[in-house]
PDB file of C-alpha atoms in Angstrom:
ATOM      1  CA  UNK A1209      36.207 -45.610  68.446  1.00  0.00           C
ATOM      2  CA  UNK A1210      34.966 -44.756  64.947  1.00  0.00           C
ATOM      3  CA  UNK A1211      32.507 -42.120  63.762  1.00  0.00           C
ATOM      4  CA  UNK A1212      29.980 -43.201  61.138  1.00  0.00           C
ATOM      5  CA  UNK A1213      27.758 -41.036  58.952  1.00  0.00           C
ATOM      6  CA  UNK A1214      24.239 -42.454  58.608  1.00  0.00           C
ATOM      7  CA  UNK A1215      21.140 -41.252  56.775  1.00  0.00           C
ATOM      8  CA  UNK A1216      17.434 -41.716  57.429  1.00  0.00           C
ATOM      9  CA  UNK A1217      16.074 -41.870  53.911  1.00  0.00           C
ATOM     10  CA  UNK A1218      16.789 -39.690  50.895  1.00  0.00           C
ATOM     11  CA  UNK A1219      14.219 -37.128  52.081  1.00  0.00           C
ATOM     12  CA  UNK A1220      14.398 -37.869  55.796  1.00  0.00           C
ATOM     13  CA  UNK A1221      11.346 -40.124  55.739  1.00  0.00           C
ATOM     14  CA  UNK A1222      12.767 -42.382  58.483  1.00  0.00           C
ATOM     15  CA  UNK A1223      14.219 -39.537  60.536  1.00  0.00           C
ATOM     16  CA  UNK A1224      11.549 -38.783  63.134  1.00  0.00           C
ATOM     17  CA  UNK A1225      10.899 -42.450  63.974  1.00  0.00           C
ATOM     18  CA  UNK A1226      14.656 -43.051  64.290  1.00  0.00           C
ATOM     19  CA  UNK A1227      15.044 -40.114  66.690  1.00  0.00           C
ATOM     20  CA  UNK A1228      11.958 -41.025  68.701  1.00  0.00           C
ATOM     21  CA  UNK A1229      13.095 -44.615  69.235  1.00  0.00           C
ATOM     22  CA  UNK A1230      16.820 -43.883  69.536  1.00  0.00           C
ATOM     23  CA  UNK A1231      18.012 -46.045  66.646  1.00  0.00           C
ATOM     24  CA  UNK A1232      20.313 -45.721  63.664  1.00  0.00           C
ATOM     25  CA  UNK A1233      18.625 -47.069  60.539  1.00  0.00           C
ATOM     26  CA  UNK A1234      19.267 -47.947  56.911  1.00  0.00           C
ATOM     27  CA  UNK A1235      16.914 -48.655  54.028  1.00  0.00           C
ATOM     28  CA  UNK A1236      16.714 -51.701  51.744  1.00  0.00           C
ATOM     29  CA  UNK A1237      13.588 -52.850  53.581  1.00  0.00           C
ATOM     30  CA  UNK A1238      12.972 -55.544  50.984  1.00  0.00           C
ATOM     31  CA  UNK A1239      15.911 -57.452  52.493  1.00  0.00           C
ATOM     32  CA  UNK A1240      14.972 -59.944  55.222  1.00  0.00           C
ATOM     33  CA  UNK A1241      16.546 -60.223  58.671  1.00  0.00           C
ATOM     34  CA  UNK A1242      20.326 -60.076  58.172  1.00  0.00           C
ATOM     35  CA  UNK A1243      21.302 -61.406  61.604  1.00  0.00           C
ATOM     36  CA  UNK A1244      22.448 -64.732  60.162  1.00  0.00           C
ATOM     37  CA  UNK A1245      24.661 -63.179  57.478  1.00  0.00           C
ATOM     38  CA  UNK A1246      28.269 -64.000  58.382  1.00  0.00           C
ATOM     39  CA  UNK A1247      30.197 -63.262  55.188  1.00  0.00           C
ATOM     40  CA  UNK A1248      30.163 -60.529  52.606  1.00  0.00           C
ATOM     41  CA  UNK A1249      29.638 -63.117  49.889  1.00  0.00           C
ATOM     42  CA  UNK A1250      26.444 -64.303  51.589  1.00  0.00           C
ATOM     43  CA  UNK A1251      25.196 -60.735  51.685  1.00  0.00           C
ATOM     44  CA  UNK A1252      26.109 -60.132  48.043  1.00  0.00           C
ATOM     45  CA  UNK A1253      24.268 -63.271  46.949  1.00  0.00           C
ATOM     46  CA  UNK A1254      21.163 -62.260  48.911  1.00  0.00           C
ATOM     47  CA  UNK A1255      21.277 -58.691  47.615  1.00  0.00           C
ATOM     48  CA  UNK A1256      21.482 -59.824  43.984  1.00  0.00           C
ATOM     49  CA  UNK A1257      18.526 -62.149  44.549  1.00  0.00           C
ATOM     50  CA  UNK A1258      16.361 -59.381  46.038  1.00  0.00           C
ATOM     51  CA  UNK A1259      17.568 -56.656  43.638  1.00  0.00           C
ATOM     52  CA  UNK A1260      18.313 -58.496  40.366  1.00  0.00           C
ATOM     53  CA  UNK A1261      18.265 -55.287  38.276  1.00  0.00           C
ATOM     54  CA  UNK A1262      21.132 -53.650  40.163  1.00  0.00           C
ATOM     55  CA  UNK A1263      24.329 -53.202  38.148  1.00  0.00           C
ATOM     56  CA  UNK A1264      27.543 -54.825  39.364  1.00  0.00           C
ATOM     57  CA  UNK A1265      28.995 -51.515  40.566  1.00  0.00           C
ATOM     58  CA  UNK A1266      25.754 -50.489  42.225  1.00  0.00           C
ATOM     59  CA  UNK A1267      25.448 -53.851  43.985  1.00  0.00           C
ATOM     60  CA  UNK A1268      29.052 -53.681  45.213  1.00  0.00           C
ATOM     61  CA  UNK A1269      28.490 -50.194  46.632  1.00  0.00           C
ATOM     62  CA  UNK A1270      25.220 -51.053  48.367  1.00  0.00           C
ATOM     63  CA  UNK A1271      26.528 -54.328  49.760  1.00  0.00           C
ATOM     64  CA  UNK A1272      29.512 -52.468  51.201  1.00  0.00           C
ATOM     65  CA  UNK A1273      27.218 -50.005  52.981  1.00  0.00           C
ATOM     66  CA  UNK A1274      24.941 -52.708  54.367  1.00  0.00           C
ATOM     67  CA  UNK A1275      27.886 -54.860  55.486  1.00  0.00           C
ATOM     68  CA  UNK A1276      29.397 -51.911  57.318  1.00  0.00           C
ATOM     69  CA  UNK A1277      26.113 -51.252  59.085  1.00  0.00           C
ATOM     70  CA  UNK A1278      25.461 -54.792  60.281  1.00  0.00           C
ATOM     71  CA  UNK A1279      29.041 -55.857  61.112  1.00  0.00           C
ATOM     72  CA  UNK A1280      31.567 -53.006  61.212  1.00  0.00           C
ATOM     73  CA  UNK A1281      29.691 -50.507  63.374  1.00  0.00           C
ATOM     74  CA  UNK A1282      30.527 -51.606  66.899  1.00  0.00           C
ATOM     75  CA  UNK A1283      29.239 -50.811  70.381  1.00  0.00           C
ATOM     76  CA  UNK A1284      30.838 -47.585  71.570  1.00  0.00           C
ATOM     77  CA  UNK A1285      31.149 -46.123  68.054  1.00  0.00           C
ATOM     78  CA  UNK A1286      29.451 -42.801  67.294  1.00  0.00           C
ATOM     79  CA  UNK A1287      26.885 -42.248  64.552  1.00  0.00           C
ATOM     80  CA  UNK A1288      26.101 -38.841  63.052  1.00  0.00           C
ATOM     81  CA  UNK A1289      22.763 -38.163  61.371  1.00  0.00           C
ATOM     82  CA  UNK A1290      22.434 -34.803  59.536  1.00  0.00           C
ATOM     83  CA  UNK A1291      18.815 -33.806  60.043  1.00  0.00           C
ATOM     84  CA  UNK A1292      16.646 -32.847  57.123  1.00  0.00           C
ATOM     85  CA  UNK A1293      14.864 -29.474  57.359  1.00  0.00           C
ATOM     86  CA  UNK A1294      16.685 -28.545  60.568  1.00  0.00           C
ATOM     87  CA  UNK A1295      20.041 -26.936  61.194  1.00  0.00           C
ATOM     88  CA  UNK A1296      21.196 -29.756  63.445  1.00  0.00           C
ATOM     89  CA  UNK A1297      23.008 -33.078  63.496  1.00  0.00           C
ATOM     90  CA  UNK A1298      21.857 -35.946  65.701  1.00  0.00           C
ATOM     91  CA  UNK A1299      24.767 -37.667  67.422  1.00  0.00           C
ATOM     92  CA  UNK A1300      24.418 -41.108  68.993  1.00  0.00           C
ATOM     93  CA  UNK A1301      26.643 -43.647  70.676  1.00  0.00           C
ATOM     94  CA  UNK A1302      26.007 -47.237  69.603  1.00  0.00           C
ATOM     95  CA  UNK A1303      24.801 -49.317  72.552  1.00  0.00           C
ATOM     96  CA  UNK A1304      23.454 -52.388  70.767  1.00  0.00           C
ATOM     97  CA  UNK A1305      24.050 -54.767  67.881  1.00  0.00           C
ATOM     98  CA  UNK A1306      22.155 -55.017  64.622  1.00  0.00           C
ATOM     99  CA  UNK A1307      18.445 -55.831  64.932  1.00  0.00           C
ATOM    100  CA  UNK A1308      15.714 -56.512  62.394  1.00  0.00           C
ATOM    101  CA  UNK A1309      12.567 -54.820  63.696  1.00  0.00           C
ATOM    102  CA  UNK A1310       9.005 -54.427  62.480  1.00  0.00           C
ATOM    103  CA  UNK A1311       7.613 -52.533  65.479  1.00  0.00           C
ATOM    104  CA  UNK A1312       9.052 -49.033  64.885  1.00  0.00           C
ATOM    105  CA  UNK A1313       7.602 -47.867  61.577  1.00  0.00           C
ATOM    106  CA  UNK A1314       6.425 -49.308  58.278  1.00  0.00           C
ATOM    107  CA  UNK A1315       9.548 -48.028  56.506  1.00  0.00           C
ATOM    108  CA  UNK A1316      12.119 -49.154  59.102  1.00  0.00           C
ATOM    109  CA  UNK A1317      13.548 -52.681  59.372  1.00  0.00           C
ATOM    110  CA  UNK A1318      17.341 -52.666  59.851  1.00  0.00           C
ATOM    111  CA  UNK A1319      18.461 -50.890  63.037  1.00  0.00           C
ATOM    112  CA  UNK A1320      21.169 -50.359  65.650  1.00  0.00           C
ATOM    113  CA  UNK A1321      20.290 -49.067  69.095  1.00  0.00           C
ATOM    114  CA  UNK A1322      21.877 -45.752  70.132  1.00  0.00           C
ATOM    115  CA  UNK A1323      21.398 -42.964  72.661  1.00  0.00           C
ATOM    116  CA  UNK A1324      21.077 -40.170  70.119  1.00  0.00           C
ATOM    117  CA  UNK A1325      21.128 -36.534  71.172  1.00  0.00           C
ATOM    118  CA  UNK A1326      19.459 -34.053  68.848  1.00  0.00           C
ATOM    119  CA  UNK A1327      21.938 -31.205  68.965  1.00  0.00           C
ATOM    120  CA  UNK A1328      25.632 -31.525  68.236  1.00  0.00           C
ATOM    121  CA  UNK A1329      26.110 -28.224  70.057  1.00  0.00           C
ATOM    122  CA  UNK A1330      24.993 -29.796  73.328  1.00  0.00           C
ATOM    123  CA  UNK A1331      27.607 -32.516  72.946  1.00  0.00           C
ATOM    124  CA  UNK A1332      30.550 -30.440  71.760  1.00  0.00           C
ATOM    125  CA  UNK A1333      29.611 -27.202  73.482  1.00  0.00           C
ATOM    126  CA  UNK A1334      31.064 -25.406  70.456  1.00  0.00           C
ATOM    127  CA  UNK A1335      34.118 -24.786  72.614  1.00  0.00           C
ATOM    128  CA  UNK A1336      36.500 -24.903  69.662  1.00  0.00           C
ATOM    129  CA  UNK A1337      36.684 -23.087  66.375  1.00  0.00           C
ATOM    130  CA  UNK A1338      35.388 -25.137  63.390  1.00  0.00           C
ATOM    131  CA  UNK A1339      38.575 -24.309  61.512  1.00  0.00           C
ATOM    132  CA  UNK A1340      40.647 -26.133  64.123  1.00  0.00           C
ATOM    133  CA  UNK A1341      38.600 -29.329  64.264  1.00  0.00           C
ATOM    134  CA  UNK A1342      39.536 -32.595  62.610  1.00  0.00           C
ATOM    135  CA  UNK A1343      37.342 -35.661  62.524  1.00  0.00           C
ATOM    136  CA  UNK A1344      38.594 -39.254  62.441  1.00  0.00           C
ATOM    137  CA  UNK A1345      36.370 -41.621  60.477  1.00  0.00           C
ATOM    138  CA  UNK A1346      36.787 -44.992  58.788  1.00  0.00           C
ATOM    139  CA  UNK A1347      36.467 -45.495  55.085  1.00  0.00           C
ATOM    140  CA  UNK A1348      35.058 -48.594  53.357  1.00  0.00           C
ATOM    141  CA  UNK A1349      38.417 -50.352  53.654  1.00  0.00           C
ATOM    142  CA  UNK A1350      38.345 -49.886  57.431  1.00  0.00           C
ATOM    143  CA  UNK A1351      41.259 -47.440  57.251  1.00  0.00           C
ATOM    144  CA  UNK A1352      41.152 -44.403  59.490  1.00  0.00           C
ATOM    145  CA  UNK A1353      40.908 -41.115  57.597  1.00  0.00           C
ATOM    146  CA  UNK A1354      41.360 -37.613  58.989  1.00  0.00           C
ATOM    147  CA  UNK A1355      38.873 -35.081  57.646  1.00  0.00           C
ATOM    148  CA  UNK A1356      39.937 -31.425  57.915  1.00  0.00           C
ATOM    149  CA  UNK A1357      36.925 -29.334  58.834  1.00  0.00           C
ATOM    150  CA  UNK A1358      38.452 -26.348  57.032  1.00  0.00           C
ATOM    151  CA  UNK A1359      37.125 -27.965  53.846  1.00  0.00           C
ATOM    152  CA  UNK A1360      33.688 -26.535  54.446  1.00  0.00           C
ATOM    153  CA  UNK A1361      30.997 -25.109  52.213  1.00  0.00           C
ATOM    154  CA  UNK A1362      31.207 -21.312  52.242  1.00  0.00           C
ATOM    155  CA  UNK A1363      27.500 -20.943  51.480  1.00  0.00           C
ATOM    156  CA  UNK A1364      26.591 -23.139  54.454  1.00  0.00           C
ATOM    157  CA  UNK A1365      28.797 -21.034  56.718  1.00  0.00           C
ATOM    158  CA  UNK A1366      27.170 -17.818  55.457  1.00  0.00           C
ATOM    159  CA  UNK A1367      23.680 -19.198  56.003  1.00  0.00           C
ATOM    160  CA  UNK A1368      24.575 -20.285  59.523  1.00  0.00           C
ATOM    161  CA  UNK A1369      25.880 -16.787  60.282  1.00  0.00           C
ATOM    162  CA  UNK A1370      22.631 -15.268  59.003  1.00  0.00           C
ATOM    163  CA  UNK A1371      20.665 -17.752  61.102  1.00  0.00           C
ATOM    164  CA  UNK A1372      22.630 -16.801  64.214  1.00  0.00           C
ATOM    165  CA  UNK A1373      22.137 -13.097  63.528  1.00  0.00           C
ATOM    166  CA  UNK A1374      18.356 -13.488  63.072  1.00  0.00           C
ATOM    167  CA  UNK A1375      18.128 -15.558  66.238  1.00  0.00           C
ATOM    168  CA  UNK A1376      19.821 -12.778  68.201  1.00  0.00           C
ATOM    169  CA  UNK A1377      18.366  -9.717  66.475  1.00  0.00           C
ATOM    170  CA  UNK A1378      14.778 -10.870  65.987  1.00  0.00           C
ATOM    171  CA  UNK A1379      13.999 -12.540  69.294  1.00  0.00           C
ATOM    172  CA  UNK A1380      10.511 -12.485  70.806  1.00  0.00           C
ATOM    173  CA  UNK A1381       7.923 -10.310  69.038  1.00  0.00           C
ATOM    174  CA  UNK A1382      10.536  -9.100  66.543  1.00  0.00           C
ATOM    175  CA  UNK A1383      10.411 -12.505  64.858  1.00  0.00           C
ATOM    176  CA  UNK A1384       6.684 -12.012  64.228  1.00  0.00           C
ATOM    177  CA  UNK A1385       7.537  -8.639  62.665  1.00  0.00           C
ATOM    178  CA  UNK A1386       9.995 -10.382  60.331  1.00  0.00           C
ATOM    179  CA  UNK A1387       7.374 -12.970  59.327  1.00  0.00           C
ATOM    180  CA  UNK A1388       4.899 -10.135  58.787  1.00  0.00           C
ATOM    181  CA  UNK A1389       7.335  -8.444  56.397  1.00  0.00           C
ATOM    182  CA  UNK A1390       7.764 -11.698  54.474  1.00  0.00           C
ATOM    183  CA  UNK A1391       3.997 -12.098  54.046  1.00  0.00           C
ATOM    184  CA  UNK A1392       3.649  -8.497  52.874  1.00  0.00           C
ATOM    185  CA  UNK A1393       6.460  -9.032  50.375  1.00  0.00           C
ATOM    186  CA  UNK A1394       4.602 -12.084  49.062  1.00  0.00           C
ATOM    187  CA  UNK A1395       1.481 -10.030  48.386  1.00  0.00           C
ATOM    188  CA  UNK A1396      -0.572 -10.338  51.577  1.00  0.00           C
ATOM    189  CA  UNK A1397      -2.297  -7.536  53.419  1.00  0.00           C
ATOM    190  CA  UNK A1398      -1.627  -8.186  57.084  1.00  0.00           C
ATOM    191  CA  UNK A1399      -2.565  -7.175  60.591  1.00  0.00           C
ATOM    192  CA  UNK A1400      -0.006  -7.958  63.271  1.00  0.00           C
ATOM    193  CA  UNK A1401      -0.844  -8.180  66.953  1.00  0.00           C
ATOM    194  CA  UNK A1402       1.051  -5.850  69.305  1.00  0.00           C
ATOM    195  CA  UNK A1403       3.517  -7.282  71.835  1.00  0.00           C
ATOM    196  CA  UNK A1404       1.839  -9.095  74.720  1.00  0.00           C
ATOM    197  CA  UNK A1405      -1.211 -11.406  74.793  1.00  0.00           C
ATOM    198  CA  UNK A1406      -2.365 -11.988  71.227  1.00  0.00           C
ATOM    199  CA  UNK A1407      -5.478 -14.136  71.596  1.00  0.00           C
ATOM    200  CA  UNK A1408      -3.826 -17.050  69.856  1.00  0.00           C
ATOM    201  CA  UNK A1409      -2.856 -15.258  66.668  1.00  0.00           C
ATOM    202  CA  UNK A1410       0.218 -13.160  65.872  1.00  0.00           C
ATOM    203  CA  UNK A1411      -0.684 -12.210  62.307  1.00  0.00           C
ATOM    204  CA  UNK A1412      -3.854 -12.200  60.196  1.00  0.00           C
ATOM    205  CA  UNK A1413      -3.212 -12.136  56.453  1.00  0.00           C
ATOM    206  CA  UNK A1414      -5.311 -12.067  53.310  1.00  0.00           C
ATOM    207  CA  UNK A1415      -4.766 -11.214  49.674  1.00  0.00           C
ATOM    208  CA  UNK A1416      -5.964  -8.069  47.942  1.00  0.00           C
ATOM    209  CA  UNK A1417      -5.653  -4.392  48.891  1.00  0.00           C
ATOM    210  CA  UNK A1418      -7.800  -4.741  52.022  1.00  0.00           C
ATOM    211  CA  UNK A1419      -7.005  -8.342  52.839  1.00  0.00           C
ATOM    212  CA  UNK A1420     -10.458  -9.706  51.988  1.00  0.00           C
ATOM    213  CA  UNK A1421      -9.131 -12.087  49.338  1.00  0.00           C
ATOM    214  CA  UNK A1422      -8.241 -15.761  49.623  1.00  0.00           C
ATOM    215  CA  UNK A1423      -6.478 -17.562  51.119  1.00  0.00           C
ATOM    216  CA  UNK A1424      -6.993 -16.026  54.553  1.00  0.00           C
ATOM    217  CA  UNK A1425      -4.264 -16.994  57.000  1.00  0.00           C
ATOM    218  CA  UNK A1426      -3.884 -17.178  60.763  1.00  0.00           C
ATOM    219  CA  UNK A1427      -0.209 -17.091  61.704  1.00  0.00           C
ATOM    220  CA  UNK A1428       1.409 -18.057  64.994  1.00  0.00           C
ATOM    221  CA  UNK A1429       5.104 -17.327  65.549  1.00  0.00           C
ATOM    222  CA  UNK A1430       7.199 -19.068  68.210  1.00  0.00           C
ATOM    223  CA  UNK A1431      10.671 -17.612  68.715  1.00  0.00           C
ATOM    224  CA  UNK A1432      11.763 -20.116  71.371  1.00  0.00           C
ATOM    225  CA  UNK A1433      14.774 -22.370  70.714  1.00  0.00           C
ATOM    226  CA  UNK A1434      12.690 -25.354  71.901  1.00  0.00           C
ATOM    227  CA  UNK A1435      10.674 -27.369  69.361  1.00  0.00           C
ATOM    228  CA  UNK A1436       6.901 -26.928  69.349  1.00  0.00           C
ATOM    229  CA  UNK A1437       4.988 -29.992  70.526  1.00  0.00           C
ATOM    230  CA  UNK A1438       1.438 -29.284  69.297  1.00  0.00           C
ATOM    231  CA  UNK A1439      -0.473 -27.348  66.634  1.00  0.00           C
ATOM    232  CA  UNK A1440      -3.910 -27.765  68.271  1.00  0.00           C
ATOM    233  CA  UNK A1441      -3.980 -24.117  69.344  1.00  0.00           C
ATOM    234  CA  UNK A1442      -3.484 -22.964  65.753  1.00  0.00           C
ATOM    235  CA  UNK A1443      -6.248 -25.229  64.444  1.00  0.00           C
ATOM    236  CA  UNK A1444      -8.637 -23.716  66.977  1.00  0.00           C
ATOM    237  CA  UNK A1445      -7.554 -20.201  66.026  1.00  0.00           C
ATOM    238  CA  UNK A1446      -8.179 -20.872  62.331  1.00  0.00           C
ATOM    239  CA  UNK A1447     -11.778 -21.779  63.141  1.00  0.00           C
ATOM    240  CA  UNK A1448     -12.217 -18.884  65.580  1.00  0.00           C
ATOM    241  CA  UNK A1449     -11.155 -16.233  63.060  1.00  0.00           C
ATOM    242  CA  UNK A1450     -12.837 -17.829  60.047  1.00  0.00           C
ATOM    243  CA  UNK A1451      -9.551 -18.279  58.236  1.00  0.00           C
ATOM    244  CA  UNK A1452      -8.870 -20.786  55.481  1.00  0.00           C
ATOM    245  CA  UNK A1453      -5.410 -21.950  56.468  1.00  0.00           C
ATOM    246  CA  UNK A1454      -2.801 -21.469  59.151  1.00  0.00           C
ATOM    247  CA  UNK A1455       0.946 -20.961  59.254  1.00  0.00           C
ATOM    248  CA  UNK A1456       2.879 -22.080  62.335  1.00  0.00           C
ATOM    249  CA  UNK A1457       6.392 -20.632  62.517  1.00  0.00           C
ATOM    250  CA  UNK A1458       8.709 -22.169  65.105  1.00  0.00           C
ATOM    251  CA  UNK A1459      12.342 -21.074  65.204  1.00  0.00           C
ATOM    252  CA  UNK A1460      13.182 -24.107  67.341  1.00  0.00           C
ATOM    253  CA  UNK A1461      11.533 -26.578  64.957  1.00  0.00           C
ATOM    254  CA  UNK A1462       8.865 -29.152  65.685  1.00  0.00           C
ATOM    255  CA  UNK A1463       8.527 -32.381  67.587  1.00  0.00           C
ATOM    256  CA  UNK A1464       7.696 -35.525  65.638  1.00  0.00           C
ATOM    257  CA  UNK A1465       4.046 -35.428  66.763  1.00  0.00           C
ATOM    258  CA  UNK A1466       3.552 -32.055  65.061  1.00  0.00           C
ATOM    259  CA  UNK A1467       5.241 -33.241  61.871  1.00  0.00           C
ATOM    260  CA  UNK A1468       2.957 -36.281  61.756  1.00  0.00           C
ATOM    261  CA  UNK A1469      -0.145 -34.160  62.367  1.00  0.00           C
ATOM    262  CA  UNK A1470       0.942 -31.810  59.583  1.00  0.00           C
ATOM    263  CA  UNK A1471       0.456 -34.609  57.053  1.00  0.00           C
ATOM    264  CA  UNK A1472      -3.132 -35.060  58.231  1.00  0.00           C
ATOM    265  CA  UNK A1473      -3.711 -31.303  57.926  1.00  0.00           C
ATOM    266  CA  UNK A1474      -1.828 -30.779  54.669  1.00  0.00           C
ATOM    267  CA  UNK A1475      -4.543 -28.553  53.182  1.00  0.00           C
ATOM    268  CA  UNK A1476      -5.016 -26.636  56.432  1.00  0.00           C
ATOM    269  CA  UNK A1477      -1.629 -25.933  58.017  1.00  0.00           C
ATOM    270  CA  UNK A1478       1.909 -25.146  56.925  1.00  0.00           C
ATOM    271  CA  UNK A1479       4.964 -25.369  59.172  1.00  0.00           C
ATOM    272  CA  UNK A1480       8.022 -23.132  58.960  1.00  0.00           C
ATOM    273  CA  UNK A1481      11.127 -23.955  60.961  1.00  0.00           C
ATOM    274  CA  UNK A1482      14.256 -21.803  60.912  1.00  0.00           C
ATOM    275  CA  UNK A1483      15.345 -23.279  57.571  1.00  0.00           C
ATOM    276  CA  UNK A1484      12.022 -22.463  55.876  1.00  0.00           C
ATOM    277  CA  UNK A1485      11.987 -18.993  57.402  1.00  0.00           C
ATOM    278  CA  UNK A1486      15.543 -18.317  56.252  1.00  0.00           C
ATOM    279  CA  UNK A1487      14.647 -19.371  52.695  1.00  0.00           C
ATOM    280  CA  UNK A1488      11.650 -17.034  52.790  1.00  0.00           C
ATOM    281  CA  UNK A1489      13.865 -14.172  53.966  1.00  0.00           C
ATOM    282  CA  UNK A1490      16.344 -14.680  51.127  1.00  0.00           C
ATOM    283  CA  UNK A1491      13.530 -15.115  48.601  1.00  0.00           C
ATOM    284  CA  UNK A1492      11.887 -11.805  49.538  1.00  0.00           C
ATOM    285  CA  UNK A1493      14.798  -9.721  50.830  1.00  0.00           C
ATOM    286  CA  UNK A1494      14.840  -7.287  47.891  1.00  0.00           C
ATOM    287  CA  UNK A1495      11.176  -6.460  48.585  1.00  0.00           C
ATOM    288  CA  UNK A1496      11.715  -5.628  52.250  1.00  0.00           C
ATOM    289  CA  UNK A1497      11.407  -1.974  53.292  1.00  0.00           C
ATOM    290  CA  UNK A1498      14.635  -0.046  53.741  1.00  0.00           C
ATOM    291  CA  UNK A1499      14.186   0.041  57.517  1.00  0.00           C
ATOM    292  CA  UNK A1500      14.104  -3.749  57.734  1.00  0.00           C
ATOM    293  CA  UNK A1501      17.049  -4.154  55.364  1.00  0.00           C
ATOM    294  CA  UNK A1502      18.963  -1.818  57.661  1.00  0.00           C
ATOM    295  CA  UNK A1503      18.190  -4.128  60.606  1.00  0.00           C
ATOM    296  CA  UNK A1504      19.144  -7.183  58.561  1.00  0.00           C
ATOM    297  CA  UNK A1505      21.999  -5.999  56.315  1.00  0.00           C
ATOM    298  CA  UNK A1506      22.606  -8.664  53.672  1.00  0.00           C
ATOM    299  CA  UNK A1507      24.420  -8.476  50.365  1.00  0.00           C
ATOM    300  CA  UNK A1508      24.033 -10.956  47.549  1.00  0.00           C
ATOM    301  CA  UNK A1509      27.290 -12.432  46.252  1.00  0.00           C
TER     302      UNK A1509
END
């Protein structure tokens, strides 16, 4: 069994459709159905015809990736998809052969069926220390390579530790208090609802000394680990309170339906998952009051 790293577009543009339909995907959508390609030379000839401006080295690299996807990834292999804008990796087991499809999304053509799970933690259970894990993958020459997980990015580890600390320390209404502090640091005058029923809004925010300036925000904060499946409630709250825009903060992220709706409401709603919230914390940390810095003790290095 091999483990393959796959992507879903440079900026994750194919990601949600791939997860929703349980497929591993690659780009190069200008290429036709590759089911009949039997040799690497056939693929190279076709690639050069479709992409005549590609350099020789570029063509060789791309052809190698496409060939691996359509022929070397086998049933039973695992595929790993690092998710954009979420602290998670989708893991899937290949259960089907290559297929050319036009029914999933406009930007998806070349696929392999898999039973992807969204959280690597659910699969591995995090029962072992990352420093003791090795991963066996295959390189482009089909040779097995052992990757030592001790070769990790220190910054990524630090950010994950901060994320874990915030998740534990700022659960429930405390997460709304953290978001409130961020908005105040960014120049908003805010009013935060007390713990308990909030009438659909956790924070009201406006610019200026009394908060009468624009934009005027309605903010909802969800501290659950589960992804939010709808932003309809926030849209109604924006209208109810006469606000201009809304901010929906969900520590557990968002389902694909919410992400799609966000494009239709680009000038009305912003979404913050844990990654966006963490960036906002680091961006404004020096402006936080001493009491909050004491609760969240960070030091820049």
